[in-house]
């Protein structure tokens, strides 16, 4: 049997989902694609979507590092 789908959103509801992740490097981000927990959870979410996009941004820190 196919997996249960959530009900459609009510009229006027925003039907967009954004997942924000932060990685210290592009290599660290790429390793996340091999993590089985991350892959399983993301795949389950993707099944509910009609379209997915992966956008990347490079953020440059403009503050002072915190001291421990």
Tab-separated table of C-alpha atoms in Angstrom:
chain	number	residue	atom	x	y	z
A	1	UNK	CA	0.000	0.000	0.000
A	2	UNK	CA	1.290	3.494	-0.718
A	3	UNK	CA	2.470	5.603	2.205
A	4	UNK	CA	-0.127	7.889	3.754
A	5	UNK	CA	0.074	11.466	2.542
A	6	UNK	CA	-0.715	14.449	4.738
A	7	UNK	CA	-3.946	16.280	3.949
A	8	UNK	CA	-3.671	19.249	1.609
A	9	UNK	CA	-3.145	22.620	3.283
A	10	UNK	CA	-6.206	24.794	3.807
A	11	UNK	CA	-6.857	27.439	1.142
A	12	UNK	CA	-4.462	30.334	1.495
A	13	UNK	CA	-1.965	28.364	3.574
A	14	UNK	CA	1.673	28.642	2.681
A	15	UNK	CA	2.777	25.292	1.298
A	16	UNK	CA	6.523	25.874	1.246
A	17	UNK	CA	9.000	24.195	3.565
A	18	UNK	CA	12.532	25.432	4.105
A	19	UNK	CA	15.264	23.413	5.761
A	20	UNK	CA	18.261	25.451	6.831
A	21	UNK	CA	21.497	23.709	7.684
A	22	UNK	CA	24.872	25.159	8.561
A	23	UNK	CA	28.132	23.473	7.682
A	24	UNK	CA	31.646	24.684	8.476
A	25	UNK	CA	32.850	23.667	5.018
A	26	UNK	CA	31.571	22.415	1.679
A	27	UNK	CA	33.298	19.091	2.369
A	28	UNK	CA	31.389	18.746	5.648
A	29	UNK	CA	28.156	19.443	3.766
A	30	UNK	CA	28.982	16.794	1.173
A	31	UNK	CA	29.679	14.226	3.915
A	32	UNK	CA	26.161	14.843	5.245
A	33	UNK	CA	24.792	13.272	2.063
A	34	UNK	CA	26.368	9.977	3.172
A	35	UNK	CA	24.852	10.105	6.683
A	36	UNK	CA	22.100	7.472	6.777
A	37	UNK	CA	19.924	9.305	9.340
A	38	UNK	CA	20.042	12.553	7.358
A	39	UNK	CA	19.382	10.730	4.082
A	40	UNK	CA	16.428	8.783	5.494
A	41	UNK	CA	14.763	11.838	7.036
A	42	UNK	CA	15.325	14.001	3.964
A	43	UNK	CA	14.026	11.256	1.642
A	44	UNK	CA	10.840	10.940	3.722
A	45	UNK	CA	10.282	14.685	3.449
A	46	UNK	CA	11.054	14.722	-0.282
A	47	UNK	CA	8.272	12.163	-0.889
A	48	UNK	CA	5.764	14.810	0.204
A	49	UNK	CA	7.154	17.438	-2.175
A	50	UNK	CA	6.444	18.150	-5.807
A	51	UNK	CA	9.788	19.935	-6.198
A	52	UNK	CA	12.993	20.190	-4.196
A	53	UNK	CA	15.894	22.580	-4.555
A	54	UNK	CA	19.266	22.719	-2.889
A	55	UNK	CA	20.618	26.230	-2.666
A	56	UNK	CA	24.044	27.069	-1.313
A	57	UNK	CA	25.380	30.281	0.059
A	58	UNK	CA	28.802	31.172	1.384
A	59	UNK	CA	28.548	33.288	4.500
A	60	UNK	CA	31.487	35.325	5.657
A	61	UNK	CA	31.746	35.962	9.389
A	62	UNK	CA	32.019	39.648	10.186
A	63	UNK	CA	32.265	39.438	13.958
A	64	UNK	CA	34.845	38.460	16.499
A	65	UNK	CA	35.277	34.752	17.364
A	66	UNK	CA	33.804	33.800	20.728
A	67	UNK	CA	36.244	32.760	23.436
A	68	UNK	CA	35.635	29.542	25.282
